[in-house]
mmCIF file of C-alpha atoms and ligand atoms in Angstrom:
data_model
loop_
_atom_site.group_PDB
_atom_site.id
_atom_site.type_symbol
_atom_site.label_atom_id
_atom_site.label_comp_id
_atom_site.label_asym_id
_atom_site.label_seq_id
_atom_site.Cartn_x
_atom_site.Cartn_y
_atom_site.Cartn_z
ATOM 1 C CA UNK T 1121 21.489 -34.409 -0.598
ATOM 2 C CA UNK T 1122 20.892 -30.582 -0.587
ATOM 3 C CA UNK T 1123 21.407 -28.931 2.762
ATOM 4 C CA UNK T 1124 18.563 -26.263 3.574
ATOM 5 C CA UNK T 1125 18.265 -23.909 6.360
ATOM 6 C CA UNK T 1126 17.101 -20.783 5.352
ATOM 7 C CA UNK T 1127 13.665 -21.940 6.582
ATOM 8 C CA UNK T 1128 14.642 -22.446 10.154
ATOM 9 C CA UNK T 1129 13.521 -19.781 12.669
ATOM 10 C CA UNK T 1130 17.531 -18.855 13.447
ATOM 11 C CA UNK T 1131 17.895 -18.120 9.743
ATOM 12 C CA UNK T 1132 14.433 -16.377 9.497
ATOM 13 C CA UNK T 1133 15.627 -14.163 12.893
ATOM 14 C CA UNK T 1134 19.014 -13.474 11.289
ATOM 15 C CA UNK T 1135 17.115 -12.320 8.284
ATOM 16 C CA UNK T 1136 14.587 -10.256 9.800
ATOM 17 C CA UNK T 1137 16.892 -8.604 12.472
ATOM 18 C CA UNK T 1138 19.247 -7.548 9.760
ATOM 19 C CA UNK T 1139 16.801 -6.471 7.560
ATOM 20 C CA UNK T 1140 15.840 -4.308 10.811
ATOM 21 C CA UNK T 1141 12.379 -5.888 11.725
ATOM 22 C CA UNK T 1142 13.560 -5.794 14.833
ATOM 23 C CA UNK T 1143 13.417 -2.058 15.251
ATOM 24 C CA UNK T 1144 10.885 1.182 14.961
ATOM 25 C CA UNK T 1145 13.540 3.097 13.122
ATOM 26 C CA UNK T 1146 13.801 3.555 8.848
ATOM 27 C CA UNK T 1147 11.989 2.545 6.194
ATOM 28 C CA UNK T 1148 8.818 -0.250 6.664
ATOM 29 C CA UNK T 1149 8.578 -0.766 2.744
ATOM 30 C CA UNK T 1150 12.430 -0.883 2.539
ATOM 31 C CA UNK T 1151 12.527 -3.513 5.368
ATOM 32 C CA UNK T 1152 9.887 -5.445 3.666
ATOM 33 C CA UNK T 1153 11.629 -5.707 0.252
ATOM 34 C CA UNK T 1154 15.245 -6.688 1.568
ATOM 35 C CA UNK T 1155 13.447 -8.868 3.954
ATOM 36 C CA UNK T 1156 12.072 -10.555 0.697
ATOM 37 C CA UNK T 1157 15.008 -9.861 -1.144
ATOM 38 C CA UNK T 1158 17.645 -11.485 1.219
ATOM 39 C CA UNK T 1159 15.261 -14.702 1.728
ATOM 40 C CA UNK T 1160 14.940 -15.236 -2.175
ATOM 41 C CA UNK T 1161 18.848 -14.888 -2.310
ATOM 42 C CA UNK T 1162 19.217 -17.491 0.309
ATOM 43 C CA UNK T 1163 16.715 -19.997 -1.327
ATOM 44 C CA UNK T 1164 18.561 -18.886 -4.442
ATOM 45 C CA UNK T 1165 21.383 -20.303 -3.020
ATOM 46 C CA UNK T 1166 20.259 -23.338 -1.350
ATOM 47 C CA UNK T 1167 18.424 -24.863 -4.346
ATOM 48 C CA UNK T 1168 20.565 -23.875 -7.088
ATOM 49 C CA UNK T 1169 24.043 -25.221 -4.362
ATOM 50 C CA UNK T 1170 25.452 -22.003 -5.438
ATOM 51 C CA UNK T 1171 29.150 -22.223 -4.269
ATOM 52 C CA UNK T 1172 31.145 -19.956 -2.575
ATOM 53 C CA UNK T 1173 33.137 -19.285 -5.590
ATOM 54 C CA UNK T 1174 30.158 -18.673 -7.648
ATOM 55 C CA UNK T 1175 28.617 -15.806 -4.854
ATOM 56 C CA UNK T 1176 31.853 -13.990 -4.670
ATOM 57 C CA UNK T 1177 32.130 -13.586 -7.920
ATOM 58 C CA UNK T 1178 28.732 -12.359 -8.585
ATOM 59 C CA UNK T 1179 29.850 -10.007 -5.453
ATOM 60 C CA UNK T 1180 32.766 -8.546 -7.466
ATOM 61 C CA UNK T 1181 30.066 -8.609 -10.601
ATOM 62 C CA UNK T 1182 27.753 -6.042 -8.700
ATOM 63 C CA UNK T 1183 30.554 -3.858 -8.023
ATOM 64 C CA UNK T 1184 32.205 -3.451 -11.247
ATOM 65 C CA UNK T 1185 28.196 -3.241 -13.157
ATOM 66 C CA UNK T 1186 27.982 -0.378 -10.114
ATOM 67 C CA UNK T 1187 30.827 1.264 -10.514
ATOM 68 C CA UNK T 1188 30.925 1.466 -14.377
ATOM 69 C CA UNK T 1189 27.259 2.664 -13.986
ATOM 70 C CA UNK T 1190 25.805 -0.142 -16.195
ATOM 71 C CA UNK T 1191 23.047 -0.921 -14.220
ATOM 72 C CA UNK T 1192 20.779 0.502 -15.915
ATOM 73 C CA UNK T 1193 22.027 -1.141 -19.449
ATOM 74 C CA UNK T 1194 21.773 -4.987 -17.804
ATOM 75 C CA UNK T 1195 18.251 -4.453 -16.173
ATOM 76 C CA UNK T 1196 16.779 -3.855 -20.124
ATOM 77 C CA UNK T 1197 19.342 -6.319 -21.301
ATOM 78 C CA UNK T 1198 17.788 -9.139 -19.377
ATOM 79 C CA UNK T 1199 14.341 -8.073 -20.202
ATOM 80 C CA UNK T 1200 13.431 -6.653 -16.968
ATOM 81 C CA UNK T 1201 12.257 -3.137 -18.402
ATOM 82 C CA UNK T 1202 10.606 -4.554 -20.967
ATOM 83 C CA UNK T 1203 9.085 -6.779 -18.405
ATOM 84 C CA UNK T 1204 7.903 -3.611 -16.577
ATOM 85 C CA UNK T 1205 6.236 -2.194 -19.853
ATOM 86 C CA UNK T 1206 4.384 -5.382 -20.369
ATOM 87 C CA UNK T 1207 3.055 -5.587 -16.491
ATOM 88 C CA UNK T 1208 1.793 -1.863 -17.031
ATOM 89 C CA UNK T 1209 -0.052 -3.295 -20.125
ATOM 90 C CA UNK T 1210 -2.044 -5.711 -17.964
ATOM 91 C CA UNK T 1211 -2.684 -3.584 -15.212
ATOM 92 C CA UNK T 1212 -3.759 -0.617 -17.599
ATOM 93 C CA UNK T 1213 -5.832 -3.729 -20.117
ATOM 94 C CA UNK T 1214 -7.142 -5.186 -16.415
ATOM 95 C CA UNK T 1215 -8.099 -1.210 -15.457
ATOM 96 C CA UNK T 1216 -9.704 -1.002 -18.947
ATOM 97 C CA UNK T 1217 -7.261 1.302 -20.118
ATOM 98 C CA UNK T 1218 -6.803 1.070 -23.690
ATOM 99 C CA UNK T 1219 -5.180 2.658 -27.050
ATOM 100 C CA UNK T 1220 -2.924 4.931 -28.057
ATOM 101 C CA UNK T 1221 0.646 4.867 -29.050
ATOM 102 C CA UNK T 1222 2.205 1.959 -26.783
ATOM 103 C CA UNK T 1223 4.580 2.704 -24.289
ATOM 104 C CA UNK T 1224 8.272 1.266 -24.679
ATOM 105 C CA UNK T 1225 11.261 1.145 -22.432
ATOM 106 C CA UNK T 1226 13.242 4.479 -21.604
ATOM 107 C CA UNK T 1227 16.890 3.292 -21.036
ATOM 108 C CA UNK T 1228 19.471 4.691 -19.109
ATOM 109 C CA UNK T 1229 20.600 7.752 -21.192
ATOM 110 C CA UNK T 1230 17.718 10.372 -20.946
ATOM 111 C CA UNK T 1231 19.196 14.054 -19.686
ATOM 112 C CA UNK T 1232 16.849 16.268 -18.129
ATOM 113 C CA UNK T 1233 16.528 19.804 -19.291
ATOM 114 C CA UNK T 1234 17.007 19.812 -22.569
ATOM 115 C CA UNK T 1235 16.506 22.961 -25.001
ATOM 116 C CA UNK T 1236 12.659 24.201 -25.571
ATOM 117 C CA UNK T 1237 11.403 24.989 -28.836
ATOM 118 C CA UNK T 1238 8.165 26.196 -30.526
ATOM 119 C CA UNK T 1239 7.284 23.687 -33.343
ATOM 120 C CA UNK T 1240 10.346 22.974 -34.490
ATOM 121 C CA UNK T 1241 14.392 23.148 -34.176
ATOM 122 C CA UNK T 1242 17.373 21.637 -35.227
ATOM 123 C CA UNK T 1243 19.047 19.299 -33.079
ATOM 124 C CA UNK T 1244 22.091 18.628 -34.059
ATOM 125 C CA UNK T 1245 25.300 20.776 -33.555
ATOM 126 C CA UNK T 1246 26.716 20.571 -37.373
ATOM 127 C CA UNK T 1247 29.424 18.118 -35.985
ATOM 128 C CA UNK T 1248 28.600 15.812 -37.762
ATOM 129 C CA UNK T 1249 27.517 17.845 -41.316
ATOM 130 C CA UNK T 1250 29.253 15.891 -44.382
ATOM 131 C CA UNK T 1251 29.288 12.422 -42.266
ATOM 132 C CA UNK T 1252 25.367 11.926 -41.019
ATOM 133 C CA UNK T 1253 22.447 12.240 -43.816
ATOM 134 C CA UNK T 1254 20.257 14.977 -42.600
ATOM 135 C CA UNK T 1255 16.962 13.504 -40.885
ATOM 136 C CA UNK T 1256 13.474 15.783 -41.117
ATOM 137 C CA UNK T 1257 11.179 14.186 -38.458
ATOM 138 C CA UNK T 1258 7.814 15.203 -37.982
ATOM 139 C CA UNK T 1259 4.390 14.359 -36.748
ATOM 140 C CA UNK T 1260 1.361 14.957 -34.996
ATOM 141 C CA UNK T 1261 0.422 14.047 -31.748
ATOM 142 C CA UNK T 1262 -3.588 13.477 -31.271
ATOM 143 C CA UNK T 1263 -5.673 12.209 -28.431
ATOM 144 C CA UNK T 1264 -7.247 8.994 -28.313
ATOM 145 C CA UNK T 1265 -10.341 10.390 -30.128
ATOM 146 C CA UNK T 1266 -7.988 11.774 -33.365
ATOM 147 C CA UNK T 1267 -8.047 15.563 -31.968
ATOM 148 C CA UNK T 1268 -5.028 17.204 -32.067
ATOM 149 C CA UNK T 1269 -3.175 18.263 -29.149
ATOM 150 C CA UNK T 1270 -1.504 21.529 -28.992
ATOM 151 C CA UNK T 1271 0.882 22.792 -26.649
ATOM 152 C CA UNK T 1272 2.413 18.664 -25.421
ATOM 153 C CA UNK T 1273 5.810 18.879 -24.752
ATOM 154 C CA UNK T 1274 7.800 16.345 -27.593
ATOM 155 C CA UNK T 1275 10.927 15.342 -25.300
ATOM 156 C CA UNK T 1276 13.716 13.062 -27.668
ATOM 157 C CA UNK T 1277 17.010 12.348 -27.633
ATOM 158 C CA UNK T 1278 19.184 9.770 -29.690
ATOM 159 C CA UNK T 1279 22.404 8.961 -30.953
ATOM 160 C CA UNK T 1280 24.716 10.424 -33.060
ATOM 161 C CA UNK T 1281 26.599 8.366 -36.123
ATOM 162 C CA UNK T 1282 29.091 6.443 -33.910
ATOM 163 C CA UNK T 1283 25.771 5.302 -31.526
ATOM 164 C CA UNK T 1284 27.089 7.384 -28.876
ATOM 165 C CA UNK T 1285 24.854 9.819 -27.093
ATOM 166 C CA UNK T 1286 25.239 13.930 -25.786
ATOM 167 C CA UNK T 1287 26.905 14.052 -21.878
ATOM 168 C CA UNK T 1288 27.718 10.530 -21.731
ATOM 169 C CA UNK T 1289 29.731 10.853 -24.633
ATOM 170 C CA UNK T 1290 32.010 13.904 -23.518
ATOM 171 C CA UNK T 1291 33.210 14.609 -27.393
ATOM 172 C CA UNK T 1292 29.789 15.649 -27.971
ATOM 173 C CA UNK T 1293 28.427 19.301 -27.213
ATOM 174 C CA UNK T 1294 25.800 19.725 -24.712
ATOM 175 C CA UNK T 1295 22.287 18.231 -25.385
ATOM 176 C CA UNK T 1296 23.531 17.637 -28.834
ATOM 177 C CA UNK T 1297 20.708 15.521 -30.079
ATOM 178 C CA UNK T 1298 18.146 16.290 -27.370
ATOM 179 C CA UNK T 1299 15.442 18.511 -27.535
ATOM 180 C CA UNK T 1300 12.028 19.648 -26.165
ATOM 181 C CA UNK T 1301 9.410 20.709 -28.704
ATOM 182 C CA UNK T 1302 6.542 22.124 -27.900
ATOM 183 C CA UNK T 1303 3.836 20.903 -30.286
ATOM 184 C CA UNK T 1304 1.960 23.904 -32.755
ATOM 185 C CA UNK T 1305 -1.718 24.974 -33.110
ATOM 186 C CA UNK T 1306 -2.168 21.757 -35.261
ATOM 187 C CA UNK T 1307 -0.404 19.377 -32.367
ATOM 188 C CA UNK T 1308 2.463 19.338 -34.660
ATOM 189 C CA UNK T 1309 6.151 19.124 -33.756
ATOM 190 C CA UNK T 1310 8.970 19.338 -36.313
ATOM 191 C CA UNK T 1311 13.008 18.380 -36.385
ATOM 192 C CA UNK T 1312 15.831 18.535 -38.327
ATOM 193 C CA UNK T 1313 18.716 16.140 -37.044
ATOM 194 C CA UNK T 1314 21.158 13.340 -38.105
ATOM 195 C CA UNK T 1315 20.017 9.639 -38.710
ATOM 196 C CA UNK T 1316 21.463 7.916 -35.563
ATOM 197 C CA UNK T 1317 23.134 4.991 -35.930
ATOM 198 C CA UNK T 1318 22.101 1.972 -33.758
ATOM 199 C CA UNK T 1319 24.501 0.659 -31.024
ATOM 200 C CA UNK T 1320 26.062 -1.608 -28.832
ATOM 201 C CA UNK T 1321 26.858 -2.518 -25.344
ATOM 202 C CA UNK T 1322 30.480 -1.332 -24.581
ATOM 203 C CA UNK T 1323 32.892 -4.803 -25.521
ATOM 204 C CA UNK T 1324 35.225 -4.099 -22.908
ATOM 205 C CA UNK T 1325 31.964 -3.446 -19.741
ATOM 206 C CA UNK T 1326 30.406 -5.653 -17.570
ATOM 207 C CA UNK T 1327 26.672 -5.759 -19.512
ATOM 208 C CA UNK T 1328 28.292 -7.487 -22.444
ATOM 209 C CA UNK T 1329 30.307 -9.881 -20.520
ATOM 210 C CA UNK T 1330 27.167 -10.806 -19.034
ATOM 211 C CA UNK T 1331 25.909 -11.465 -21.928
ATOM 212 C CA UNK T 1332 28.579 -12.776 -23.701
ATOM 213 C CA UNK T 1333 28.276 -16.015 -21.020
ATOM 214 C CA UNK T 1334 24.556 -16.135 -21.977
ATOM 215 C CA UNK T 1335 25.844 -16.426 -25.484
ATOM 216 C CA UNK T 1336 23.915 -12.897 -26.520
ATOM 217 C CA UNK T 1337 24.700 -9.858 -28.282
ATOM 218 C CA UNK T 1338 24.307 -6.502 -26.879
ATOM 219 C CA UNK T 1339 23.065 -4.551 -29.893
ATOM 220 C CA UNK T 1340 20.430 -2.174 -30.330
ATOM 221 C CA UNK T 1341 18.644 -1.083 -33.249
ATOM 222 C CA UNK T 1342 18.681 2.778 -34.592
ATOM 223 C CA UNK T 1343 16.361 4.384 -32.269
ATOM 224 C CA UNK T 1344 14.553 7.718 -31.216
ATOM 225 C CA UNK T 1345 13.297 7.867 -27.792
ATOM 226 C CA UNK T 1346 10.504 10.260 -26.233
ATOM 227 C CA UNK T 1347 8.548 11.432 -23.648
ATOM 228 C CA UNK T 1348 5.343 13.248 -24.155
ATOM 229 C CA UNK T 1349 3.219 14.719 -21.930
ATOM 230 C CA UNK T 1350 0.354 17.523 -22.246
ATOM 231 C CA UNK T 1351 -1.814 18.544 -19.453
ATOM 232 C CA UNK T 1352 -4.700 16.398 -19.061
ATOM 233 C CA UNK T 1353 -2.989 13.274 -21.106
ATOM 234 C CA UNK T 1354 -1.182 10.549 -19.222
ATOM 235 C CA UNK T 1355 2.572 10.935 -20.491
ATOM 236 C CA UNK T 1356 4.158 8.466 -22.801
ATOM 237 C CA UNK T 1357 7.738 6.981 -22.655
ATOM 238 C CA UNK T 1358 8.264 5.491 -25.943
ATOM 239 C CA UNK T 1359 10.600 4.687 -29.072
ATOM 240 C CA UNK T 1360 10.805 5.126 -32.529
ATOM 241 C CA UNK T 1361 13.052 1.734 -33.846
ATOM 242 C CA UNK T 1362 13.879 2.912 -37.564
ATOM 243 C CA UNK T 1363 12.932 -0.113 -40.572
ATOM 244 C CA UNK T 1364 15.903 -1.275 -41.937
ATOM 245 C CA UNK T 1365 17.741 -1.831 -39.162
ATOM 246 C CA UNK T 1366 19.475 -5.157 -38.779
ATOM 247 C CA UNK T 1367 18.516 -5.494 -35.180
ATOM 248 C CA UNK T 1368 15.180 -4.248 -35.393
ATOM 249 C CA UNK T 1369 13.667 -7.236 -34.653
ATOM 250 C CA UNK T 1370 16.843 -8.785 -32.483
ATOM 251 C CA UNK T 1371 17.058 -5.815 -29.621
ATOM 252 C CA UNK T 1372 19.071 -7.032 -26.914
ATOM 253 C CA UNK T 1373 17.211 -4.497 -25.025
ATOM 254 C CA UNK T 1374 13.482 -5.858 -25.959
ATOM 255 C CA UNK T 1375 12.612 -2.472 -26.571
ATOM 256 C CA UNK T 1376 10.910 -2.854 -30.119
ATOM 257 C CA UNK T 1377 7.335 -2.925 -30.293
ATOM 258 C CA UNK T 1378 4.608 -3.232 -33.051
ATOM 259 C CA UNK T 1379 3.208 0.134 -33.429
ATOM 260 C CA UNK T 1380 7.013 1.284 -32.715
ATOM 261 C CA UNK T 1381 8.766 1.227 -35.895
ATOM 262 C CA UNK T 1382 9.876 4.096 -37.726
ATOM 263 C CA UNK T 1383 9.656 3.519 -41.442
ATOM 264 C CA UNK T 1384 12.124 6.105 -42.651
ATOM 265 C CA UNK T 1385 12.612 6.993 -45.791
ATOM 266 C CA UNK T 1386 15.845 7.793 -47.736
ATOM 267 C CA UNK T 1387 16.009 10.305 -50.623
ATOM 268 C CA UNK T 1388 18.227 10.987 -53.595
ATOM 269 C CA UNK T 1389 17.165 14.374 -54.659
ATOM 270 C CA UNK T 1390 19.522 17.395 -55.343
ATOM 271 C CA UNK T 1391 16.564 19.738 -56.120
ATOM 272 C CA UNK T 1392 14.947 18.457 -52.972
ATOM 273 C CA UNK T 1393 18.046 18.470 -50.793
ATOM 274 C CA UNK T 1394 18.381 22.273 -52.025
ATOM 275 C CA UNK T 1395 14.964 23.394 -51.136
ATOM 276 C CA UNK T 1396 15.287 21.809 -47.637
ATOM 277 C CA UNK T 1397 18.220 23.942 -46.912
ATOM 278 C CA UNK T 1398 20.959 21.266 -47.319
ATOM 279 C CA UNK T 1399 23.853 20.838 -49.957
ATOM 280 C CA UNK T 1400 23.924 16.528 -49.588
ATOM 281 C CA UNK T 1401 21.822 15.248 -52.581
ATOM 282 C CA UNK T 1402 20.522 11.956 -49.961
ATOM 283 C CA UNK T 1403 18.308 13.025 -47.157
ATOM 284 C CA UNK T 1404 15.956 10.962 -44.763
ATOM 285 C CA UNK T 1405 12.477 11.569 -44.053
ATOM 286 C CA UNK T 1406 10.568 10.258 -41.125
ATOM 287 C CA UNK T 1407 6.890 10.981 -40.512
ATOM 288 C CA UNK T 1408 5.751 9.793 -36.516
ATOM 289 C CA UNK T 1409 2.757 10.474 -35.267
ATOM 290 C CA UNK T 1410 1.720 10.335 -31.181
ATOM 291 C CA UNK T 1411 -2.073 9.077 -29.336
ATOM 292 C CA UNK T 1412 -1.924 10.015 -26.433
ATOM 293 C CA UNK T 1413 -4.073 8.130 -24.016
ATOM 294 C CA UNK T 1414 -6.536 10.381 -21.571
ATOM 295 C CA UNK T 1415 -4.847 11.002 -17.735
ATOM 296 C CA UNK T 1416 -7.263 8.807 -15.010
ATOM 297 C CA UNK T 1417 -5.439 11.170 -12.491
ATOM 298 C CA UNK T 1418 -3.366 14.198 -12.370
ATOM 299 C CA UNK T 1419 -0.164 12.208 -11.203
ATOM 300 C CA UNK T 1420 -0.660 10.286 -14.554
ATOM 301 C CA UNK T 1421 0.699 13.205 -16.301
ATOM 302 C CA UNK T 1422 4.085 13.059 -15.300
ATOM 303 C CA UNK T 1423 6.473 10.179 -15.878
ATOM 304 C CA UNK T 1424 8.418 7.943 -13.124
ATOM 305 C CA UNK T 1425 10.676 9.742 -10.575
ATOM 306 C CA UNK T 1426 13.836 7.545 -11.925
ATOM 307 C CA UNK T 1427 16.718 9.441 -11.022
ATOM 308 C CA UNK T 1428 18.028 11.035 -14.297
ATOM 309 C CA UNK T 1429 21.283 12.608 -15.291
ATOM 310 C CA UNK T 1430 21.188 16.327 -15.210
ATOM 311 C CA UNK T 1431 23.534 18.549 -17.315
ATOM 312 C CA UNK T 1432 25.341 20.872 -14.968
ATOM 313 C CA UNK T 1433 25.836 24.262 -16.691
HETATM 314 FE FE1 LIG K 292 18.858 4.587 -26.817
#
């Protein structure tokens, strides 16, 4: 028979003095979450007889995931930012908030700060010039209504050819494949870059072996991701997952949507390659355009307060 007592008042006065009840000091929301948090572990453990071998284990887990920094990687990996997308949905479908380009998950490798540009820029740093076909993205970003908006800032970043991305991946320059482009007169925003190449949770770190014992890859498809934001227009966090891909439709991160996918085009054109400036014959083209919804409120504007990685100069 399964022993319980985390429902006895001793347990539920352990909990709530060390989850500080007890006191007039810190935090009342953070109290109320561990308070919440610490019960559900308990129960956790009581009805699933999780042993003490088990727990310490999943102790040691947490501190290796912490230490390596992969938190952020697991929480999409077991759906839990898609899961956030998806409860935004209903609260925005239950608020009658509707259309526009759908939001998708951001992931943990955003860098704030990135370079501005008028229109258009290049975002690559040549690095990679005889290796990675040359990518010329473009598109429009509109309102709900069709109207284009001028002046939104276009904030992307993605991967280079080995699926590795600018800071965290210290071989690369800085913001090498991030940019901010301010869209034209037209709501138009322009780039020249590098296909990037889809990728995978690190073999060797503690997100794959995760998901290794839930018998699950950890790859991603080739992506772009965004922000965009204008005044007046609730900002967007979003992804472009490229056609083709192998994983497009098998993202261990959940992060492909309909509405998301980038169909890219590749092209074998010497003539063509020429008058776009590059000496490769095969170049890819990729046309994406943005709706952005209409802000209910000013704070709508901005995105979440996540704490993001800043480069230092
Ligand atoms: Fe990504």
């Amino acid at each position: 028979m399964t022993v319980k007592i985390s429902h006895t008042q001793d347990v539920q006065n352990l909990f709530r003095e060390a989850c500080g009840l007890n006191n007039e000091q810190g935090s009342p929301r953070l109290k109320q979450l561990m308070l919440r948090i610490v019960g559900d572990v308990a129960k956790i453990i009581e009805d699933l007889q999780v042993t003490d071998d088990e727990f310490w284990q999943a102790v040691d887990y947490l501190n290796r995931l912490g230490a390596r920094g992969e938190f952020g990687l697991l929480v999409p990996g077991l759906g839990l930012e898609h899961f956030l997308d998806l409860l935004q949905d209903a609260k925005d479908a239950e608020a009658g908030l509707s259309g526009g380009t759908p939001r998708t998950i951001e992931g943990p490798l955003y860098v704030a700060g990135a370079p501005l540009a008028e229109g258009q820029v290049r975002m690559d740093d040549g690095s990679e010039d005889g290796v990675a076909t040359v990518m010329f993205l473009e598109g429009v970003v509109r309102d709900t209504q069709g109207k284009p908006v001028a002046g939104a800032v276009v904030d992307l970043w993605h991967a280079n050819t080995k699926g590795n991305y600018s800071y965290f991946d210290k071989s690369q320059s800085d913001y090498n494949l991030r940019r901010r482009i301010v869209t034209d007169t037209e709501g138009r925003y322009r780039a020249r870059s590098i296909v990037p190449s889809g990728y995978g949770c690190d073999p060797q770190g503690p997100t794959q072996e995760c998901l290794d014992l839930l018998g699950r890859h950890g790859q991603r498809p080739a992506h772009i991701h965004f922000f965009i934001s204008a005044p007046g227009h609730r900002h967007l966090t979003t992804q472009i997952n490229l056609a083709g891909d192998q994983y497009l439709w098998d993202d261990f991160a959940y992060a492909t949507r309909e509405g998301l996918v980038g169909d890219i085009q590749f092209v074998e054109d010497e003539a063509a390659a020429r008058d776009r400036g590059i000496s490769a014959k095969r170049f890819a083209e990729l046309t994406f355009d943005f709706q952005l919804q209409k802000a209910p409120q000013a704070k709508a504007e901005r995105r979440s307060a996540r704490p993001r990685a800043l480069q230092q100069a």
